[in-house]
Amino acid sequence: MTRSFHWLGGIAFAWLGLAAHAGAQDVPKFTQFAEKVYAGTSAPLRLATQDDREFATRLREGAKRPVNFAGHHILTTWGCGAECLGGAVIDARTGAVAWLPYSVCCWGEGEPFYFRKDSRLVVLSGVLNEESPKGAHFFEFTNGEFKHLTSRASDGTILSGIPAPAK
């Protein structure tokens, strides 16, 4: 966990620094999406959809972990191919599952996912669904859904051509 936090800070700092250096508009910051962290017992996992049931083992493993995202959620990931990761978010208070809107591949140095337990912001770093331009893709997670905020290249310029989320 500490390793992930240090990587998170390092890569977020790098992306934010590059964007500022390039004179681009400000990128979202974790503190802008602050959440109070839930410290209670996790609710039983709810496997409501066919996808939930197909990935029940992975979701059950993830649900055993402590809250690590957006105040009262557990973000869990797993491989979906060579250099590809996908995953889901489990609500520790209700047991509900929300799927990440994209798989991530080709992230290169650093980590493919950057997030904090006290923030609704998540950064998917790399190529989304093996289709998008490579970069840092910023999303806000609220009410069980991911909202795309912006995507940036490593030099801070705004990226376009983001594919529609997987269903």
PDB file of N, CA and C in Angstrom, residues 85-123:
ATOM      1  N   LEU A  85      -5.104  -4.173 -17.749  1.00  0.00           N
ATOM      2  CA  LEU A  85      -5.766  -4.314 -16.454  1.00  0.00           C
ATOM      3  C   LEU A  85      -7.178  -3.751 -16.533  1.00  0.00           C
ATOM      4  N   GLY A  86      -8.069  -4.403 -15.848  1.00  0.00           N
ATOM      5  CA  GLY A  86      -9.435  -3.928 -15.681  1.00  0.00           C
ATOM      6  C   GLY A  86      -9.781  -4.053 -14.218  1.00  0.00           C
ATOM      7  N   GLY A  87     -11.013  -3.742 -13.868  1.00  0.00           N
ATOM      8  CA  GLY A  87     -11.381  -3.876 -12.472  1.00  0.00           C
ATOM      9  C   GLY A  87     -12.730  -3.279 -12.159  1.00  0.00           C
ATOM     10  N   ALA A  88     -12.948  -3.136 -10.866  1.00  0.00           N
ATOM     11  CA  ALA A  88     -14.231  -2.654 -10.374  1.00  0.00           C
ATOM     12  C   ALA A  88     -14.035  -1.916  -9.056  1.00  0.00           C
ATOM     13  N   VAL A  89     -15.085  -1.250  -8.638  1.00  0.00           N
ATOM     14  CA  VAL A  89     -15.123  -0.538  -7.370  1.00  0.00           C
ATOM     15  C   VAL A  89     -16.248  -1.141  -6.540  1.00  0.00           C
ATOM     16  N   ILE A  90     -15.939  -1.494  -5.304  1.00  0.00           N
ATOM     17  CA  ILE A  90     -16.911  -2.089  -4.396  1.00  0.00           C
ATOM     18  C   ILE A  90     -17.233  -1.073  -3.303  1.00  0.00           C
ATOM     19  N   ASP A  91     -18.506  -0.811  -3.094  1.00  0.00           N
ATOM     20  CA  ASP A  91     -18.937   0.098  -2.037  1.00  0.00           C
ATOM     21  C   ASP A  91     -18.908  -0.660  -0.712  1.00  0.00           C
ATOM     22  N   ALA A  92     -18.038  -0.266   0.195  1.00  0.00           N
ATOM     23  CA  ALA A  92     -17.891  -0.971   1.470  1.00  0.00           C
ATOM     24  C   ALA A  92     -19.133  -0.824   2.348  1.00  0.00           C
ATOM     25  N   ARG A  93     -19.917   0.221   2.156  1.00  0.00           N
ATOM     26  CA  ARG A  93     -21.122   0.414   2.978  1.00  0.00           C
ATOM     27  C   ARG A  93     -22.307  -0.410   2.493  1.00  0.00           C
ATOM     28  N   THR A  94     -22.372  -0.665   1.169  1.00  0.00           N
ATOM     29  CA  THR A  94     -23.549  -1.359   0.627  1.00  0.00           C
ATOM     30  C   THR A  94     -23.230  -2.691  -0.030  1.00  0.00           C
ATOM     31  N   GLY A  95     -21.974  -2.919  -0.408  1.00  0.00           N
ATOM     32  CA  GLY A  95     -21.588  -4.132  -1.126  1.00  0.00           C
ATOM     33  C   GLY A  95     -21.827  -4.059  -2.621  1.00  0.00           C
ATOM     34  N   ALA A  96     -22.331  -2.924  -3.121  1.00  0.00           N
ATOM     35  CA  ALA A  96     -22.610  -2.758  -4.557  1.00  0.00           C
ATOM     36  C   ALA A  96     -21.308  -2.682  -5.354  1.00  0.00           C
ATOM     37  N   VAL A  97     -21.372  -3.142  -6.598  1.00  0.00           N
ATOM     38  CA  VAL A  97     -20.220  -3.156  -7.494  1.00  0.00           C
ATOM     39  C   VAL A  97     -20.451  -2.172  -8.637  1.00  0.00           C
ATOM     40  N   ALA A  98     -19.426  -1.373  -8.937  1.00  0.00           N
ATOM     41  CA  ALA A  98     -19.427  -0.493 -10.108  1.00  0.00           C
ATOM     42  C   ALA A  98     -18.165  -0.831 -10.895  1.00  0.00           C
ATOM     43  N   TRP A  99     -18.306  -1.008 -12.186  1.00  0.00           N
ATOM     44  CA  TRP A  99     -17.178  -1.414 -13.032  1.00  0.00           C
ATOM     45  C   TRP A  99     -16.396  -0.212 -13.513  1.00  0.00           C
ATOM     46  N   LEU A 100     -15.063  -0.356 -13.577  1.00  0.00           N
ATOM     47  CA  LEU A 100     -14.253   0.698 -14.165  1.00  0.00           C
ATOM     48  C   LEU A 100     -14.742   0.925 -15.593  1.00  0.00           C
ATOM     49  N   PRO A 101     -14.744   2.166 -16.072  1.00  0.00           N
ATOM     50  CA  PRO A 101     -15.310   2.434 -17.394  1.00  0.00           C
ATOM     51  C   PRO A 101     -14.430   1.938 -18.545  1.00  0.00           C
ATOM     52  N   TYR A 102     -13.175   1.638 -18.262  1.00  0.00           N
ATOM     53  CA  TYR A 102     -12.235   1.223 -19.300  1.00  0.00           C
ATOM     54  C   TYR A 102     -11.243   0.211 -18.740  1.00  0.00           C
ATOM     55  N   SER A 103     -10.673  -0.573 -19.627  1.00  0.00           N
ATOM     56  CA  SER A 103      -9.453  -1.305 -19.294  1.00  0.00           C
ATOM     57  C   SER A 103      -8.303  -0.356 -19.622  1.00  0.00           C
ATOM     58  N   VAL A 104      -7.134  -0.634 -19.061  1.00  0.00           N
ATOM     59  CA  VAL A 104      -5.966   0.212 -19.293  1.00  0.00           C
ATOM     60  C   VAL A 104      -4.808  -0.673 -19.736  1.00  0.00           C
ATOM     61  N   CYS A 105      -4.117  -0.239 -20.769  1.00  0.00           N
ATOM     62  CA  CYS A 105      -2.921  -0.951 -21.212  1.00  0.00           C
ATOM     63  C   CYS A 105      -1.831   0.059 -21.531  1.00  0.00           C
ATOM     64  N   CYS A 106      -0.661  -0.472 -21.760  1.00  0.00           N
ATOM     65  CA  CYS A 106       0.450   0.306 -22.324  1.00  0.00           C
ATOM     66  C   CYS A 106       0.823   1.525 -21.485  1.00  0.00           C
ATOM     67  N   TRP A 107       0.834   1.360 -20.164  1.00  0.00           N
ATOM     68  CA  TRP A 107       1.076   2.509 -19.302  1.00  0.00           C
ATOM     69  C   TRP A 107       2.548   2.878 -19.185  1.00  0.00           C
ATOM     70  N   GLY A 108       3.449   1.986 -19.534  1.00  0.00           N
ATOM     71  CA  GLY A 108       4.881   2.311 -19.478  1.00  0.00           C
ATOM     72  C   GLY A 108       5.375   2.426 -18.051  1.00  0.00           C
ATOM     73  N   GLU A 109       6.122   3.474 -17.747  1.00  0.00           N
ATOM     74  CA  GLU A 109       6.633   3.680 -16.395  1.00  0.00           C
ATOM     75  C   GLU A 109       5.505   4.082 -15.463  1.00  0.00           C
ATOM     76  N   GLY A 110       5.678   3.777 -14.191  1.00  0.00           N
ATOM     77  CA  GLY A 110       4.666   4.148 -13.219  1.00  0.00           C
ATOM     78  C   GLY A 110       3.592   3.089 -13.098  1.00  0.00           C
ATOM     79  N   GLU A 111       2.426   3.509 -12.702  1.00  0.00           N
ATOM     80  CA  GLU A 111       1.302   2.624 -12.450  1.00  0.00           C
ATOM     81  C   GLU A 111       0.143   2.973 -13.388  1.00  0.00           C
ATOM     82  N   PRO A 112      -0.737   2.019 -13.673  1.00  0.00           N
ATOM     83  CA  PRO A 112      -1.874   2.321 -14.549  1.00  0.00           C
ATOM     84  C   PRO A 112      -3.029   3.042 -13.848  1.00  0.00           C
ATOM     85  N   PHE A 113      -3.110   2.936 -12.502  1.00  0.00           N
ATOM     86  CA  PHE A 113      -4.207   3.557 -11.756  1.00  0.00           C
ATOM     87  C   PHE A 113      -3.637   4.362 -10.597  1.00  0.00           C
ATOM     88  N   TYR A 114      -4.097   5.590 -10.468  1.00  0.00           N
ATOM     89  CA  TYR A 114      -3.706   6.438  -9.346  1.00  0.00           C
ATOM     90  C   TYR A 114      -4.981   6.910  -8.659  1.00  0.00           C
ATOM     91  N   PHE A 115      -5.049   6.685  -7.361  1.00  0.00           N
ATOM     92  CA  PHE A 115      -6.239   7.030  -6.598  1.00  0.00           C
ATOM     93  C   PHE A 115      -5.871   7.119  -5.126  1.00  0.00           C
ATOM     94  N   ARG A 116      -6.771   7.704  -4.338  1.00  0.00           N
ATOM     95  CA  ARG A 116      -6.554   7.814  -2.896  1.00  0.00           C
ATOM     96  C   ARG A 116      -7.851   7.461  -2.179  1.00  0.00           C
ATOM     97  N   LYS A 117      -7.713   7.007  -0.956  1.00  0.00           N
ATOM     98  CA  LYS A 117      -8.906   6.641  -0.194  1.00  0.00           C
ATOM     99  C   LYS A 117      -9.728   7.852   0.217  1.00  0.00           C
ATOM    100  N   ASP A 118      -9.121   9.031   0.237  1.00  0.00           N
ATOM    101  CA  ASP A 118      -9.836  10.231   0.658  1.00  0.00           C
ATOM    102  C   ASP A 118     -10.239  11.134  -0.508  1.00  0.00           C
ATOM    103  N   SER A 119     -10.328  10.565  -1.726  1.00  0.00           N
ATOM    104  CA  SER A 119     -10.662  11.366  -2.899  1.00  0.00           C
ATOM    105  C   SER A 119     -11.480  10.560  -3.908  1.00  0.00           C
ATOM    106  N   ARG A 120     -12.406  11.250  -4.597  1.00  0.00           N
ATOM    107  CA  ARG A 120     -13.221  10.633  -5.652  1.00  0.00           C
ATOM    108  C   ARG A 120     -12.508  10.647  -7.002  1.00  0.00           C
ATOM    109  N   LEU A 121     -11.317  11.242  -7.075  1.00  0.00           N
ATOM    110  CA  LEU A 121     -10.568  11.331  -8.325  1.00  0.00           C
ATOM    111  C   LEU A 121      -9.765  10.057  -8.546  1.00  0.00           C
ATOM    112  N   VAL A 122      -9.807   9.551  -9.775  1.00  0.00           N
ATOM    113  CA  VAL A 122      -8.955   8.434 -10.188  1.00  0.00           C
ATOM    114  C   VAL A 122      -8.336   8.823 -11.526  1.00  0.00           C
ATOM    115  N   VAL A 123      -7.062   8.470 -11.690  1.00  0.00           N
ATOM    116  CA  VAL A 123      -6.351   8.740 -12.933  1.00  0.00           C
ATOM    117  C   VAL A 123      -5.998   7.398 -13.554  1.00  0.00           C
TER     118      VAL A 123
END
